[in-house]
Coordinates of C-alpha atoms in Angstrom, one line a residue:
M1 CA 125.8 69.1 101.1
E2 CA 125.3 70.9 104.4
L3 CA 121.8 71.1 105.9
T4 CA 122.0 74.9 105.8
T5 CA 122.5 74.8 102.1
I6 CA 119.7 72.2 101.7
W7 CA 117.3 74.5 103.5
F8 CA 118.3 77.5 101.6
T9 CA 117.6 75.6 98.5
L10 CA 114.2 74.4 99.8
I11 CA 113.2 77.9 100.8
A12 CA 114.2 79.0 97.2
V13 CA 111.9 76.3 95.8
L14 CA 109.0 77.5 98.0
W15 CA 109.4 81.0 96.7
I16 CA 109.6 79.8 93.2
G17 CA 106.3 77.9 93.7
Y18 CA 104.7 80.9 95.3
F19 CA 105.6 83.4 92.6
T20 CA 104.8 81.1 89.7
L21 CA 101.4 80.1 91.1
E22 CA 100.2 83.1 93.1
G23 CA 101.7 85.3 90.4
F24 CA 98.8 84.6 88.0
D25 CA 96.3 85.0 90.8
F26 CA 97.6 88.5 91.3
G27 CA 97.4 89.1 87.6
V28 CA 93.8 88.0 87.3
G29 CA 92.8 90.1 90.3
M30 CA 94.5 93.3 88.8
L31 CA 93.0 92.7 85.4
L32 CA 89.4 92.2 86.7
P33 CA 88.1 95.6 85.7
F34 CA 90.0 95.6 82.3
L35 CA 89.0 92.2 80.9
A36 CA 85.4 91.8 82.3
K37 CA 82.6 94.1 81.0
D38 CA 79.9 93.0 83.4
D39 CA 79.3 91.1 86.6
T40 CA 78.9 87.8 84.9
E41 CA 82.2 88.1 83.2
R42 CA 83.8 89.2 86.5
R43 CA 82.4 86.0 88.0
V44 CA 84.0 84.0 85.2
M45 CA 87.4 85.6 85.9
I46 CA 87.2 85.0 89.6
N47 CA 86.1 81.5 88.8
T48 CA 89.4 80.8 87.0
I49 CA 91.3 81.1 90.3
G50 CA 88.5 80.3 92.7
P51 CA 89.5 76.7 93.3
V52 CA 93.3 77.4 93.7
W53 CA 94.1 80.8 95.0
D54 CA 94.0 79.9 98.7
G55 CA 96.1 76.8 98.0
N56 CA 98.6 78.9 96.2
E57 CA 99.0 81.1 99.3
V58 CA 100.1 78.0 101.2
W59 CA 103.5 78.3 99.5
L60 CA 104.0 81.7 101.2
L61 CA 103.0 80.4 104.6
V62 CA 105.4 77.4 104.3
A63 CA 108.2 79.7 103.0
G64 CA 107.7 82.0 106.0
G65 CA 107.5 79.1 108.5
A66 CA 110.6 77.4 107.0
T67 CA 112.6 80.7 107.2
F68 CA 111.6 81.2 110.8
A69 CA 112.6 77.6 111.8
A70 CA 115.7 77.2 109.6
F71 CA 117.1 80.7 109.7
P72 CA 115.7 82.6 112.7
E73 CA 118.3 85.4 112.4
W74 CA 117.3 86.1 108.8
Y75 CA 113.6 86.0 109.8
A76 CA 114.0 88.4 112.7
T77 CA 116.1 90.9 110.8
L78 CA 113.8 90.7 107.7
F79 CA 110.6 91.2 109.5
S80 CA 111.9 94.0 111.8
G81 CA 113.5 95.9 108.9
F82 CA 110.7 95.3 106.4
Y83 CA 107.9 95.7 108.9
L84 CA 105.8 98.3 107.0
P85 CA 105.9 96.8 103.5
L86 CA 105.3 93.2 104.8
L87 CA 102.4 94.5 106.9
L88 CA 100.9 96.1 103.8
I89 CA 101.3 92.9 102.0
L90 CA 99.6 90.9 104.8
V91 CA 96.7 93.4 105.0
A92 CA 96.3 93.3 101.3
L93 CA 96.2 89.5 101.2
I94 CA 93.6 89.4 104.0
V95 CA 91.4 92.0 102.3
R96 CA 91.7 90.2 99.0
G97 CA 90.7 86.8 100.6
V98 CA 87.7 88.4 102.4
A99 CA 86.6 90.0 99.1
F100 CA 86.5 86.7 97.3
E101 CA 84.2 85.3 99.9
Y102 CA 82.0 88.3 100.6
R103 CA 81.3 89.8 97.2
A104 CA 78.3 87.5 96.8
K105 CA 76.8 88.0 100.2
R106 CA 74.5 90.8 99.0
D107 CA 72.7 91.1 95.6
D108 CA 73.8 94.7 95.1
D109 CA 76.0 96.2 92.4
Q110 CA 77.6 98.7 94.7
W111 CA 78.4 96.1 97.3
R112 CA 80.1 93.8 94.7
G113 CA 81.8 96.8 93.1
R114 CA 83.5 97.7 96.4
W115 CA 84.7 94.1 96.9
D116 CA 85.9 94.0 93.3
A117 CA 88.0 97.1 94.0
A118 CA 89.4 95.4 97.1
I119 CA 90.4 92.4 94.9
V120 CA 92.2 94.8 92.5
V121 CA 94.1 96.7 95.3
G122 CA 94.7 93.5 97.3
S123 CA 96.4 92.0 94.2
F124 CA 98.3 95.1 93.2
L125 CA 100.1 95.8 96.4
P126 CA 101.7 92.4 96.9
A127 CA 102.6 92.2 93.2
L128 CA 104.5 95.5 93.6
L129 CA 105.9 95.1 97.1
W130 CA 107.2 91.6 96.8
G131 CA 109.5 92.8 94.0
V132 CA 110.6 95.8 96.2
A133 CA 111.3 93.5 99.1
F134 CA 113.3 90.9 97.2
A135 CA 115.3 93.5 95.4
N136 CA 116.4 95.0 98.7
I137 CA 117.4 91.6 100.0
L138 CA 119.6 91.1 97.0
H139 CA 121.1 94.6 97.0
G140 CA 121.7 94.7 100.7
V141 CA 120.3 96.8 103.5
P142 CA 121.9 98.6 106.6
I143 CA 122.5 95.7 109.1
D144 CA 124.7 96.6 112.1
A145 CA 127.1 94.5 114.0
D146 CA 124.3 93.1 116.2
K147 CA 122.5 91.8 113.1
E148 CA 119.7 94.4 113.4
Y149 CA 118.3 96.5 110.7
A150 CA 119.6 100.1 111.1
G151 CA 117.7 101.9 108.3
G152 CA 114.3 103.3 107.7
F153 CA 111.4 102.8 105.4
F154 CA 112.6 105.1 102.7
N155 CA 115.9 103.2 102.5
L156 CA 113.9 100.5 100.9
L157 CA 112.6 102.8 98.1
N158 CA 115.8 103.0 96.1
P159 CA 115.8 102.9 92.2
Y160 CA 116.9 99.2 92.1
A161 CA 114.2 98.1 94.4
L162 CA 111.5 100.1 92.6
L163 CA 112.6 98.5 89.3
G164 CA 112.2 95.1 91.0
G165 CA 108.7 96.1 92.1
V166 CA 107.7 97.2 88.6
T167 CA 109.2 94.0 87.2
T168 CA 107.2 91.7 89.4
L169 CA 104.1 93.8 88.8
L170 CA 104.3 93.6 85.0
L171 CA 105.3 89.9 85.0
F172 CA 102.3 89.0 87.1
L173 CA 100.0 91.0 84.9
A174 CA 101.2 89.2 81.8
H175 CA 101.1 85.9 83.6
G176 CA 97.6 86.5 84.7
A177 CA 96.4 87.6 81.3
L178 CA 97.8 84.4 79.8
F179 CA 96.1 82.3 82.5
V180 CA 92.7 84.0 81.8
S181 CA 93.2 83.3 78.0
L182 CA 94.0 79.7 78.8
K183 CA 91.2 79.1 81.2
T184 CA 88.3 81.0 79.6
D185 CA 86.4 81.0 76.4
G186 CA 84.5 83.6 74.4
A187 CA 85.0 87.4 74.6
I188 CA 87.0 87.3 77.8
R189 CA 89.5 84.9 76.2
H190 CA 90.0 87.2 73.2
R191 CA 90.4 90.3 75.3
A192 CA 93.0 88.5 77.5
R193 CA 95.0 87.4 74.5
A194 CA 95.0 90.9 73.1
R195 CA 96.2 92.4 76.4
A196 CA 98.8 89.7 77.0
V197 CA 101.1 90.7 74.1
P198 CA 101.8 94.3 75.1
L199 CA 102.0 93.3 78.8
L200 CA 104.6 90.6 77.8
V201 CA 106.7 93.2 75.9
A202 CA 106.7 95.5 78.9
A203 CA 107.4 92.7 81.4
A204 CA 110.3 91.3 79.2
A205 CA 111.8 94.8 79.0
A206 CA 111.6 95.4 82.7
G207 CA 112.7 91.9 83.5
V208 CA 115.8 92.0 81.3
A209 CA 116.8 95.4 82.8
F210 CA 116.3 94.2 86.4
L211 CA 118.2 90.9 85.8
A212 CA 121.0 92.6 84.1
W213 CA 121.4 95.1 87.0
T214 CA 121.3 92.2 89.4
Q215 CA 123.9 90.3 87.5
A216 CA 126.2 93.4 87.4
D217 CA 125.6 94.1 91.1
T218 CA 125.8 90.7 92.8
G219 CA 125.6 88.0 90.1
T220 CA 127.6 84.8 89.7
A221 CA 128.3 82.6 86.8
T222 CA 125.4 80.3 87.7
S223 CA 123.0 83.2 88.2
A224 CA 124.0 84.5 84.7
V225 CA 123.0 81.2 83.1
A226 CA 119.7 81.3 85.0
F227 CA 119.0 84.9 84.0
V228 CA 119.7 84.2 80.3
L229 CA 117.3 81.2 80.4
A230 CA 114.7 83.3 82.1
A231 CA 114.9 86.0 79.4
L232 CA 114.7 83.4 76.7
A233 CA 111.6 81.9 78.3
L234 CA 109.9 85.3 78.4
V235 CA 110.8 86.0 74.7
G236 CA 109.4 82.5 73.8
A237 CA 106.3 83.3 75.7
L238 CA 105.9 86.6 73.7
F239 CA 106.3 84.8 70.3
S240 CA 103.9 82.1 71.4
A241 CA 101.3 84.6 72.6
R242 CA 101.5 86.5 69.3
A243 CA 100.9 83.2 67.5
G244 CA 97.9 82.4 69.6
R245 CA 99.5 79.5 71.4
E246 CA 98.2 80.2 74.9
G247 CA 99.4 77.0 76.6
R248 CA 103.0 77.5 75.4
A249 CA 102.9 81.2 76.2
F250 CA 101.7 80.5 79.8
A251 CA 104.4 77.8 80.2
G252 CA 106.9 80.5 79.0
T253 CA 105.9 83.0 81.7
F254 CA 105.7 80.2 84.3
A255 CA 109.2 79.1 83.4
G256 CA 110.6 82.6 83.1
I257 CA 109.4 83.6 86.5
G258 CA 110.5 80.4 88.1
I259 CA 114.0 80.4 86.6
A260 CA 114.4 84.1 87.4
V261 CA 113.6 83.6 91.0
A262 CA 116.1 80.7 91.1
G263 CA 118.7 83.0 89.6
L264 CA 118.1 85.6 92.3
F265 CA 118.7 83.0 95.0
L266 CA 121.8 81.8 93.2
A267 CA 123.1 85.4 93.1
L268 CA 122.3 85.8 96.8
F269 CA 124.0 82.6 98.1
P270 CA 125.7 82.1 100.5
D271 CA 124.3 85.3 101.9
V272 CA 120.7 85.5 103.0
M273 CA 120.7 89.2 103.7
P274 CA 123.9 91.2 103.0
T275 CA 124.6 94.5 104.7
T276 CA 125.5 97.9 103.2
L277 CA 127.2 99.2 106.4
A278 CA 131.0 99.2 106.5
G279 CA 131.0 97.9 110.1
G280 CA 127.9 95.7 109.7
V281 CA 127.5 91.9 109.5
D282 CA 126.3 90.0 106.5
L283 CA 123.7 87.4 107.3
T284 CA 124.7 84.1 105.7
T285 CA 123.4 80.5 105.6
T286 CA 125.9 79.8 108.4
N287 CA 125.5 82.6 111.0
A288 CA 121.7 83.0 110.5
A289 CA 120.9 79.3 110.8
S290 CA 119.3 77.2 113.5
T291 CA 121.0 74.3 115.2
A292 CA 121.9 71.1 113.3
Y293 CA 119.3 69.2 115.4
T294 CA 116.5 71.6 114.4
L295 CA 117.5 71.3 110.7
K296 CA 117.6 67.5 110.8
L297 CA 114.2 67.3 112.4
M298 CA 112.8 69.8 109.8
T299 CA 114.3 67.7 107.0
V300 CA 112.4 64.5 108.2
F301 CA 109.1 66.4 108.2
A302 CA 109.8 67.9 104.8
V303 CA 110.6 64.5 103.3
V304 CA 107.3 63.0 104.6
F305 CA 104.8 65.8 104.0
T306 CA 106.1 67.7 100.9
P307 CA 105.1 65.0 98.4
L308 CA 101.6 64.8 99.9
V309 CA 101.1 68.6 99.6
L310 CA 102.4 68.5 96.0
A311 CA 100.2 65.6 95.1
Y312 CA 97.1 67.3 96.5
Q313 CA 97.7 70.6 94.8
G314 CA 98.5 68.8 91.5
W315 CA 95.2 66.9 91.8
T316 CA 93.3 70.2 92.4
Y317 CA 94.7 71.7 89.2
W318 CA 93.8 68.6 87.3
V319 CA 90.2 68.5 88.5
F320 CA 89.6 72.2 87.6
R321 CA 91.6 72.1 84.3
K322 CA 88.7 72.9 81.9
R323 CA 87.8 76.2 80.3
I324 CA 84.9 78.2 81.6
S325 CA 82.7 80.9 80.0
V326 CA 79.6 83.0 80.8
D327 CA 77.5 80.0 79.8
H328 CA 78.7 78.2 83.0
I329 CA 77.6 81.0 85.3
P330 CA 74.2 80.8 87.0
S331 CA 71.9 83.7 86.1
T332 CA 71.1 84.6 89.7
T333 CA 73.6 85.3 92.4
S334 CA 71.5 83.6 95.0
S335 CA 72.3 80.2 93.6
A336 CA 76.0 80.9 93.2
P337 CA 78.4 79.1 95.6
A338 CA 81.5 80.5 97.1
P339 CA 84.6 81.1 94.9
T340 CA 86.3 78.0 96.1
A341 CA 83.8 75.9 94.1
T342 CA 83.6 75.5 90.4
T343 CA 81.6 78.6 89.8
A344 CA 82.3 82.1 91.3
P345 CA 79.8 84.2 93.0

C-alpha cells in the first residue's frame, strides 16, 4: 500500500475518533438547558464530559496537523475556501472551552447563565458546520487549475451540504442524550432516555437520506456496504433505546457515526477534494501529497506515539466510568473544582 493511501486512511481514522467522541460532547452541551432543571443538574451534565472533553478535541488537532503535513495542497485549499465556516467553528470551540472553565468563577446565577448559553452555542455551531463542511468536500467545490478555491461562502450553503449539517446536528444530539443517560442517575437519566428516542428517529431519518444522496452522487461499492451498516447500527440503537438498554443504544450511535464517517472517506477516495469546475483540477491523494520522505518520517512518529495516546485516553475513560448524580455535587460552588476533575463547577 502506498504511503499516500496509508495517510489518507489514518486521517480518516482520526476524523472517526473525533466525531464519535467529540460528538457526544457537543450533544451534552446542546442539551444542557433541556435536560437540567437547576444549576446542580447542569453541573451534573457538565461533569459527565468534564474529564474527557479536552482530550476528545485532541483528535481534531491531530487530524488537522496530519492533513497539513501529509497533504499540504488539500490543507491549503480547504482552509482558504472554507475560511469563514472553519473560523466560526474555531471561535465556537474556544468560547465553549472558556465557558467550562469560567462558569464557576463567580457565585452568580446570571454569570453562570451566560456561560451556559456559551456552552450551548459553542456546541451547536460545530455540530452543524462540520456536517456542512464535510458534505461540501464530498460533493465538490469550485477549484481552478491552480488548485485554488474559486467560489464564495454561499457556494457552501447548497441543499446537500445543509442536509449534511442537519444530519450531524441530530446525530450528535442523540449521541449526547444517550451518553447522559448512560453516565447519570436519577431524574436527569430519565429525561435523557425520554429525549433520546425521538432524537434517534430524527437522526436516523436524516442520516439515511444523507447517506443515500451521497451514495447516488459519489458512492462506491465499498461505501454502500459501510452506509448500510451505519444505518443498521442507528436502527439498532433506536430499538435498544426504546427497550431501555442504554449501553447498547450508545454503542449503536457510536458505531453508526464511526461507520458512516468511514463510508464518507471511502466514497471520497482517491480524491481528497474534487472540483466542480469543468477546467478545474481534482485534488487527490497523489497530487495533494507531501514528499515520500516526509510521509516516511511521519509514519515513524505515528507508529511510536499513537499507541501511547490511545492508551492514555482509554485509561481516562476507565477511571471516570461510573455514573454520577446530584448527590455527588457539593452544595456550594466555592468548593467545586474545575470541570476537568470528577465534579463540575
